[in-house]
Amino acid sequence: MVAESGGPEDRKPQTDEAHSAFTSPSGVEQPPPEDDHPSSEFALPEGLSTEHQAEPEGSAFDLPGGTPADGSGAGGGWRSHHPYTPTRGVPVIQLSKEAPWQDRMRTLLRMPSGERPVPERVQRHDDQGPAVPRVLDLTLRIGELLLAGGEGAEDVEAAMFAVSRAYGLDRCEPTVTFTLLSISHQPSLVDDPVTASRTVRRRGTDYTRLSAVYTLIDDITTEDTDVTLEEAYRRLAEIRRNRHPYPGWALTVSSGLLAGAASVLVGGGVVVFAAAALGAMLGDRLAWLCAGRGLPEFYQFVVAAMPPAAMGVALTLLGPHVSWEGRPSAVITGGLFALLPGRALVAGVQDGLTGYYITAAARLLEVMYFFIAIVVGVLLVLYLGVQLHAQLTPEAALHSEVRPVAQTLAAVTLSFAFAILLQQDRSTVLMVSLNGGVAWIVYAAMHDVGGISPVASTAVAAGLVGLFGQLFSRYQFASALPYITAAIGPLLPGSATYFGLLGFAQNEPARGLTSLSQAVALALAIAVGVNLGGEIARLFLTVPGAGRASSRRAAKRTRGF
């Protein structure tokens, strides 16, 4: 019999836990338990004080709702106890309150977060501070109306930034894409950030509603007007419930008036005016019928483009049997003016020039789909006309006579009808109509009289439209879109688009590509000219603040890397 030499623990089975790599070998002194360990690697060494200097007011590292312990703080946006002095000195940040809120908010958006001044609470609230979720929700709802109305991404972000700062929320970062808006608010480094988002499901063209939203933002950001959250929600609900200023029949008549005036610009007469107006009104009604059935916008554009083209082909077929002097191709060209997506094109190029490339790509893709829809609708009718031996010759409209008075009146009428289609406020219709007439006079003087290329003439005329639109908007403290979009109507490349489609319909793709390339160049000239005119207005007018830190900064050149 073998004697038992070990204790009870020696008789236990040897498991994997007994030979774990974390088990200390026999004979090695065990360290004290974790709770009894006097220090750790995160403990301060002996001799160092645990007291730390309080951060100045406005720092991202403040405790929630707290202030620096010594009561010191920066009166402006720069920290008074900054650990070092920048190489170029401490910037002085002063935002002029007399400047429009758009300029002030663009200045802040383009500043680094650490250099932004502490927001001055324009709107009062209780002692507990602003209701963060409600302020963020109100900000998103305002941004949704602006984005759905066609505003550029930078202007939407500036508006959202203005509303959040007016209600006392610091360190808010709005983000705008083509269909998604989001805003994030971080109270301090130790608090969880609050993020909210909203999706734009439907888009509509109502510049009266857009102007009302701008008025609300101006009241919120003005110290003289007390707009509580409840009042802001009430006014926003009224803006949403307001009906369009013009009935449906007025929009249909305006569509026909626009097409008729455009046909006069390219050499049409009374008969062409009437035919173009009738075709555009019929296309508008068919598009409304398709919209009521729930068809996507692509098919609405296809249907709307077919009646003007059919009217032009019918007049061409009836030409040998009816004695009248006219250009049936001008009927199709006039109908295209009412369908070309100039508003979306200008907004897309503007977003790209200001650095919002994702939104710009989405907008330009939308423009491409609309343009393809117009091409499909017109080509279907043109192919039918070619099969019926209709004499669709581009030379019939290339050499149109110059009629300064008639064409200037047609340009003013076209801008007037375009303003009605955009649901603009009645107080802005006359001004934008005159702006469109000035744009056409500049284009005709440069192209018809001076012999300058149409692309350069269009760019200069569109630049004046953008400049005047920016001046009007600053005078009214409103959006620049109602003063710009309708005024560029006479400059849209309807004639070049028609000639390109006709080239493809007559099996001449080289001529068609040439004309379509010219149409694209004219469209880009319009968009770039409008944006450049607005930037020139901001450059030479009074800018908010003074000095390097408060100027409206632009993105640095990447130099290819």
CSV table of C-alpha atoms in Angstrom, one decimal, residues 53-364:
chain,number,residue,atom,x,y,z
A,53,GLN,CA,-5.5,74.7,-14.7
A,54,ALA,CA,-9.1,75.4,-15.6
A,55,GLU,CA,-9.9,75.6,-19.3
A,56,PRO,CA,-11.1,79.1,-20.4
A,57,GLU,CA,-14.7,79.6,-21.4
A,58,GLY,CA,-15.7,78.3,-24.7
A,59,SER,CA,-13.3,75.3,-24.7
A,60,ALA,CA,-14.4,72.0,-26.0
A,61,PHE,CA,-13.0,70.4,-22.8
A,62,ASP,CA,-15.2,72.2,-20.3
A,63,LEU,CA,-17.4,70.1,-18.0
A,64,PRO,CA,-21.0,70.0,-18.9
A,65,GLY,CA,-22.6,73.3,-17.9
A,66,GLY,CA,-19.5,74.3,-16.0
A,67,THR,CA,-17.2,77.3,-16.3
A,68,PRO,CA,-13.5,77.7,-15.6
A,69,ALA,CA,-12.7,77.5,-11.9
A,70,ASP,CA,-10.9,80.9,-11.8
A,71,GLY,CA,-13.8,82.6,-13.7
A,72,SER,CA,-11.5,83.7,-16.5
A,73,GLY,CA,-12.6,83.3,-20.0
A,74,ALA,CA,-12.2,84.6,-23.5
A,75,GLY,CA,-14.4,87.4,-24.4
A,76,GLY,CA,-14.1,86.6,-28.1
A,77,GLY,CA,-13.5,83.3,-29.9
A,78,TRP,CA,-9.8,82.9,-29.0
A,79,ARG,CA,-8.8,81.4,-25.6
A,80,SER,CA,-7.3,84.0,-23.2
A,81,HIS,CA,-5.0,81.4,-21.6
A,82,HIS,CA,-3.8,79.8,-24.9
A,83,PRO,CA,-0.6,77.8,-24.1
A,84,TYR,CA,1.2,79.4,-27.1
A,85,THR,CA,1.0,82.3,-29.4
A,86,PRO,CA,0.5,81.5,-33.1
A,87,THR,CA,3.2,82.5,-35.5
A,88,ARG,CA,1.0,85.1,-37.1
A,89,GLY,CA,-0.4,86.5,-33.9
A,90,VAL,CA,-3.7,86.0,-32.2
A,91,PRO,CA,-6.5,86.7,-34.7
A,92,VAL,CA,-9.2,89.2,-33.8
A,93,ILE,CA,-12.6,87.8,-34.7
A,94,GLN,CA,-15.3,90.3,-35.1
A,95,LEU,CA,-18.5,89.6,-37.0
A,96,SER,CA,-20.3,92.6,-38.1
A,97,LYS,CA,-24.0,92.5,-37.0
A,98,GLU,CA,-25.0,94.7,-39.9
A,99,ALA,CA,-23.9,92.2,-42.5
A,100,PRO,CA,-26.5,89.6,-43.7
A,101,TRP,CA,-26.6,86.5,-41.7
A,102,GLN,CA,-25.7,84.5,-44.8
A,103,ASP,CA,-22.2,86.1,-44.9
A,104,ARG,CA,-21.7,85.8,-41.2
A,105,MET,CA,-22.6,82.1,-41.2
A,106,ARG,CA,-20.4,81.4,-44.2
A,107,THR,CA,-17.5,83.0,-42.4
A,108,LEU,CA,-18.0,80.8,-39.3
A,109,LEU,CA,-18.5,77.6,-41.4
A,110,ARG,CA,-15.2,78.1,-43.1
A,111,MET,CA,-13.3,78.8,-39.8
A,112,PRO,CA,-11.6,75.9,-37.9
A,113,SER,CA,-13.7,74.8,-34.9
A,114,GLY,CA,-11.2,76.1,-32.4
A,115,GLU,CA,-11.3,79.7,-33.8
A,116,ARG,CA,-15.1,80.1,-33.9
A,117,PRO,CA,-16.3,82.7,-31.4
A,118,VAL,CA,-18.7,81.7,-28.6
A,119,PRO,CA,-22.2,82.1,-29.8
A,120,GLU,CA,-24.2,85.0,-28.5
A,121,ARG,CA,-27.7,83.8,-27.5
A,122,VAL,CA,-29.9,85.9,-29.7
A,123,GLN,CA,-33.1,84.1,-28.6
A,124,ARG,CA,-33.9,83.8,-24.9
A,125,HIS,CA,-34.8,80.6,-23.1
A,126,ASP,CA,-35.1,79.3,-19.5
A,127,ASP,CA,-32.3,78.9,-17.0
A,128,GLN,CA,-31.8,75.2,-17.8
A,129,GLY,CA,-30.5,76.1,-21.2
A,130,PRO,CA,-31.8,75.4,-24.7
A,131,ALA,CA,-33.8,72.3,-25.4
A,132,VAL,CA,-31.2,70.6,-27.6
A,133,PRO,CA,-33.4,68.0,-29.3
A,134,ARG,CA,-36.1,70.6,-30.2
A,135,VAL,CA,-33.5,73.1,-31.5
A,136,LEU,CA,-31.9,70.4,-33.7
A,137,ASP,CA,-35.3,69.3,-35.0
A,138,LEU,CA,-36.3,72.9,-35.8
A,139,THR,CA,-33.0,73.3,-37.6
A,140,LEU,CA,-33.5,70.2,-39.7
A,141,ARG,CA,-37.0,71.2,-40.7
A,142,ILE,CA,-35.9,74.6,-41.9
A,143,GLY,CA,-33.0,73.0,-43.8
A,144,GLU,CA,-35.4,70.5,-45.4
A,145,LEU,CA,-37.6,73.3,-46.8
A,146,LEU,CA,-34.6,75.1,-48.2
A,147,LEU,CA,-33.0,72.0,-49.8
A,148,ALA,CA,-36.4,70.9,-51.2
A,149,GLY,CA,-36.8,74.4,-52.7
A,150,GLY,CA,-33.6,74.2,-54.7
A,151,GLU,CA,-31.1,76.0,-52.5
A,152,GLY,CA,-27.4,75.2,-52.7
A,153,ALA,CA,-25.8,73.0,-50.1
A,154,GLU,CA,-23.6,75.8,-48.7
A,155,ASP,CA,-26.6,78.1,-48.2
A,156,VAL,CA,-28.6,75.4,-46.5
A,157,GLU,CA,-25.7,74.7,-44.1
A,158,ALA,CA,-25.3,78.4,-43.4
A,159,ALA,CA,-29.0,78.6,-42.5
A,160,MET,CA,-28.9,75.6,-40.2
A,161,PHE,CA,-25.8,76.9,-38.5
A,162,ALA,CA,-27.5,80.3,-38.0
A,163,VAL,CA,-30.6,78.8,-36.4
A,164,SER,CA,-28.6,76.6,-34.0
A,165,ARG,CA,-26.3,79.4,-32.9
A,166,ALA,CA,-29.2,81.8,-32.4
A,167,TYR,CA,-30.6,79.4,-29.8
A,168,GLY,CA,-27.3,79.1,-28.0
A,169,LEU,CA,-26.0,75.7,-29.3
A,170,ASP,CA,-22.2,75.8,-29.7
A,171,ARG,CA,-20.1,73.2,-31.6
A,172,CYS,CA,-22.9,72.3,-34.0
A,173,GLU,CA,-21.8,70.7,-37.3
A,174,PRO,CA,-24.5,70.6,-40.1
A,175,THR,CA,-24.0,68.3,-43.0
A,176,VAL,CA,-26.0,68.5,-46.3
A,177,THR,CA,-26.1,66.1,-49.1
A,178,PHE,CA,-28.6,65.7,-52.0
A,179,THR,CA,-31.3,64.0,-50.0
A,180,LEU,CA,-30.0,63.8,-46.4
A,181,LEU,CA,-29.5,66.5,-43.8
A,182,SER,CA,-27.9,65.8,-40.4
A,183,ILE,CA,-26.6,68.0,-37.6
A,184,SER,CA,-24.4,67.0,-34.6
A,185,HIS,CA,-24.1,68.9,-31.4
A,186,GLN,CA,-21.4,68.0,-28.8
A,187,PRO,CA,-21.9,69.9,-25.5
A,188,SER,CA,-18.4,69.1,-24.3
A,189,LEU,CA,-15.7,66.4,-24.5
A,190,VAL,CA,-17.1,64.3,-21.7
A,191,ASP,CA,-20.8,64.5,-22.9
A,192,ASP,CA,-22.2,62.3,-25.5
A,193,PRO,CA,-22.9,64.1,-28.8
A,194,VAL,CA,-26.5,64.5,-30.0
A,195,THR,CA,-27.0,63.8,-33.7
A,196,ALA,CA,-30.2,64.1,-35.7
A,197,SER,CA,-31.0,63.6,-39.4
A,198,ARG,CA,-33.8,64.1,-41.8
A,199,THR,CA,-34.4,62.9,-45.3
A,200,VAL,CA,-35.8,65.0,-48.1
A,201,ARG,CA,-38.4,62.8,-49.8
A,202,ARG,CA,-40.1,65.3,-52.1
A,203,ARG,CA,-38.9,68.3,-53.9
A,204,GLY,CA,-41.1,71.2,-55.1
A,205,THR,CA,-40.6,74.6,-56.7
A,206,ASP,CA,-42.2,77.3,-54.6
A,207,TYR,CA,-40.0,80.4,-54.2
A,208,THR,CA,-42.7,82.1,-52.2
A,209,ARG,CA,-42.3,79.5,-49.5
A,210,LEU,CA,-38.5,79.8,-49.8
A,211,SER,CA,-38.7,83.6,-49.2
A,212,ALA,CA,-40.9,83.0,-46.1
A,213,VAL,CA,-38.3,80.6,-44.7
A,214,TYR,CA,-35.6,83.2,-45.2
A,215,THR,CA,-37.7,85.8,-43.4
A,216,LEU,CA,-38.1,83.4,-40.5
A,217,ILE,CA,-34.4,82.8,-40.3
A,218,ASP,CA,-33.7,86.5,-40.4
A,219,ASP,CA,-36.1,87.0,-37.5
A,220,ILE,CA,-34.5,84.2,-35.5
A,221,THR,CA,-31.0,85.6,-36.0
A,222,THR,CA,-32.0,89.2,-35.2
A,223,GLU,CA,-31.8,90.5,-31.7
A,224,ASP,CA,-34.6,92.9,-32.2
A,225,THR,CA,-37.1,90.1,-32.7
A,226,ASP,CA,-38.0,87.6,-30.0
A,227,VAL,CA,-38.8,84.3,-31.6
A,228,THR,CA,-39.2,81.4,-29.1
A,229,LEU,CA,-39.1,77.8,-30.2
A,230,GLU,CA,-42.9,77.6,-30.0
A,231,GLU,CA,-43.3,80.7,-32.1
A,232,ALA,CA,-40.7,79.3,-34.7
A,233,TYR,CA,-42.6,76.0,-34.9
A,234,ARG,CA,-45.9,77.8,-35.4
A,235,ARG,CA,-44.5,80.0,-38.2
A,236,LEU,CA,-42.9,77.0,-39.8
A,237,ALA,CA,-46.2,75.1,-39.8
A,238,GLU,CA,-47.9,78.1,-41.4
A,239,ILE,CA,-45.3,78.2,-44.1
A,240,ARG,CA,-45.9,74.5,-44.8
A,241,ARG,CA,-49.7,74.9,-44.9
A,242,ASN,CA,-49.7,77.9,-47.2
A,243,ARG,CA,-51.1,77.3,-50.6
A,244,HIS,CA,-49.2,78.2,-53.8
A,245,PRO,CA,-49.7,81.8,-54.8
A,246,TYR,CA,-50.8,80.9,-58.3
A,247,PRO,CA,-53.5,78.4,-59.4
A,248,GLY,CA,-52.9,75.5,-61.8
A,249,TRP,CA,-54.4,77.2,-64.8
A,250,ALA,CA,-52.1,80.1,-64.3
A,251,LEU,CA,-49.1,77.8,-64.4
A,252,THR,CA,-50.3,76.2,-67.6
A,253,VAL,CA,-50.8,79.5,-69.3
A,254,SER,CA,-47.4,80.6,-68.1
A,255,SER,CA,-45.9,77.5,-69.6
A,256,GLY,CA,-47.4,78.4,-73.0
A,257,LEU,CA,-46.4,82.0,-72.7
A,258,LEU,CA,-42.8,81.0,-72.0
A,259,ALA,CA,-42.7,78.7,-75.0
A,260,GLY,CA,-44.2,81.3,-77.3
A,261,ALA,CA,-41.8,84.0,-76.1
A,262,ALA,CA,-38.8,81.6,-76.6
A,263,SER,CA,-40.0,80.9,-80.2
A,264,VAL,CA,-39.9,84.6,-80.9
A,265,LEU,CA,-36.3,84.8,-79.6
A,266,VAL,CA,-35.2,82.3,-82.3
A,267,GLY,CA,-37.1,84.0,-85.2
A,268,GLY,CA,-40.7,82.9,-84.9
A,269,GLY,CA,-43.7,85.0,-85.8
A,270,VAL,CA,-47.3,85.1,-84.6
A,271,VAL,CA,-48.3,81.7,-85.9
A,272,VAL,CA,-45.2,80.1,-84.4
A,273,PHE,CA,-45.9,81.9,-81.1
A,274,ALA,CA,-49.4,80.4,-81.0
A,275,ALA,CA,-48.3,76.9,-82.0
A,276,ALA,CA,-45.5,76.8,-79.5
A,277,ALA,CA,-47.8,78.1,-76.7
A,278,LEU,CA,-50.4,75.5,-77.6
A,279,GLY,CA,-47.9,72.6,-77.7
A,280,ALA,CA,-46.3,73.7,-74.3
A,281,MET,CA,-49.7,74.0,-72.6
A,282,LEU,CA,-50.8,70.6,-73.9
A,283,GLY,CA,-47.5,69.0,-72.7
A,284,ASP,CA,-47.9,70.7,-69.3
A,285,ARG,CA,-51.4,69.2,-68.8
A,286,LEU,CA,-50.2,65.7,-69.9
A,287,ALA,CA,-47.3,66.0,-67.4
A,288,TRP,CA,-49.8,66.9,-64.6
A,289,LEU,CA,-51.9,63.9,-65.6
A,290,CYS,CA,-48.9,61.6,-65.3
A,291,ALA,CA,-47.9,63.1,-62.0
A,292,GLY,CA,-51.4,62.4,-60.6
A,293,ARG,CA,-51.0,58.8,-61.7
A,294,GLY,CA,-47.7,58.5,-59.7
A,295,LEU,CA,-45.3,58.2,-62.6
A,296,PRO,CA,-41.7,59.3,-62.0
A,297,GLU,CA,-40.5,62.7,-63.2
A,298,PHE,CA,-38.5,61.0,-66.0
A,299,TYR,CA,-41.6,59.9,-67.8
A,300,GLN,CA,-43.3,63.2,-67.1
A,301,PHE,CA,-40.6,65.0,-69.0
A,302,VAL,CA,-40.9,62.5,-71.8
A,303,VAL,CA,-44.6,63.1,-72.2
A,304,ALA,CA,-44.2,66.9,-71.8
A,305,ALA,CA,-41.6,67.1,-74.6
A,306,MET,CA,-43.7,65.3,-77.2
A,307,PRO,CA,-46.6,67.8,-77.9
A,308,PRO,CA,-44.3,70.8,-78.8
A,309,ALA,CA,-42.3,68.5,-81.1
A,310,ALA,CA,-45.5,67.1,-82.6
A,311,MET,CA,-46.8,70.6,-83.2
A,312,GLY,CA,-43.6,71.6,-85.1
A,313,VAL,CA,-43.7,68.5,-87.2
A,314,ALA,CA,-47.4,69.1,-88.0
A,315,LEU,CA,-46.7,72.6,-89.2
A,316,THR,CA,-43.8,71.3,-91.3
A,317,LEU,CA,-46.1,68.8,-93.0
A,318,LEU,CA,-48.8,71.5,-93.5
A,319,GLY,CA,-46.3,74.0,-94.9
A,320,PRO,CA,-46.7,73.1,-98.6
A,321,HIS,CA,-50.5,73.3,-98.4
A,322,VAL,CA,-50.8,76.5,-96.3
A,323,SER,CA,-49.2,79.8,-97.4
A,324,TRP,CA,-47.6,81.2,-94.3
A,325,GLU,CA,-44.1,82.4,-93.4
A,326,GLY,CA,-42.7,80.7,-90.4
A,327,ARG,CA,-40.1,78.4,-89.0
A,328,PRO,CA,-41.6,75.2,-87.6
A,329,SER,CA,-38.3,74.4,-85.9
A,330,ALA,CA,-38.8,77.5,-83.7
A,331,VAL,CA,-41.9,75.8,-82.3
A,332,ILE,CA,-39.9,72.8,-81.1
A,333,THR,CA,-37.2,75.1,-79.8
A,334,GLY,CA,-39.7,77.2,-77.8
A,335,GLY,CA,-41.1,74.1,-76.3
A,336,LEU,CA,-37.7,73.0,-75.1
A,337,PHE,CA,-37.1,76.2,-73.3
A,338,ALA,CA,-40.0,75.4,-71.0
A,339,LEU,CA,-38.5,72.0,-70.1
A,340,LEU,CA,-34.7,72.5,-69.8
A,341,PRO,CA,-33.7,72.1,-66.1
A,342,GLY,CA,-31.8,75.4,-65.7
A,343,ARG,CA,-32.5,75.7,-62.0
A,344,ALA,CA,-31.1,72.3,-61.1
A,345,LEU,CA,-28.1,72.9,-63.4
A,346,VAL,CA,-27.2,76.2,-61.8
A,347,ALA,CA,-27.5,74.6,-58.3
A,348,GLY,CA,-25.4,71.6,-59.2
A,349,VAL,CA,-22.5,73.6,-60.7
A,350,GLN,CA,-22.7,76.0,-57.7
A,351,ASP,CA,-22.4,73.1,-55.3
A,352,GLY,CA,-19.4,71.8,-57.2
A,353,LEU,CA,-17.7,75.2,-57.3
A,354,THR,CA,-18.1,75.7,-53.5
A,355,GLY,CA,-16.7,72.3,-52.6
A,356,TYR,CA,-19.8,70.1,-52.1
A,357,TYR,CA,-18.9,67.5,-54.7
A,358,ILE,CA,-21.3,64.7,-53.6
A,359,THR,CA,-24.3,67.0,-53.8
A,360,ALA,CA,-23.1,68.5,-57.0
A,361,ALA,CA,-22.6,65.1,-58.6
A,362,ALA,CA,-26.2,64.1,-57.5
A,363,ARG,CA,-27.7,67.3,-58.9
A,364,LEU,CA,-25.9,67.0,-62.2
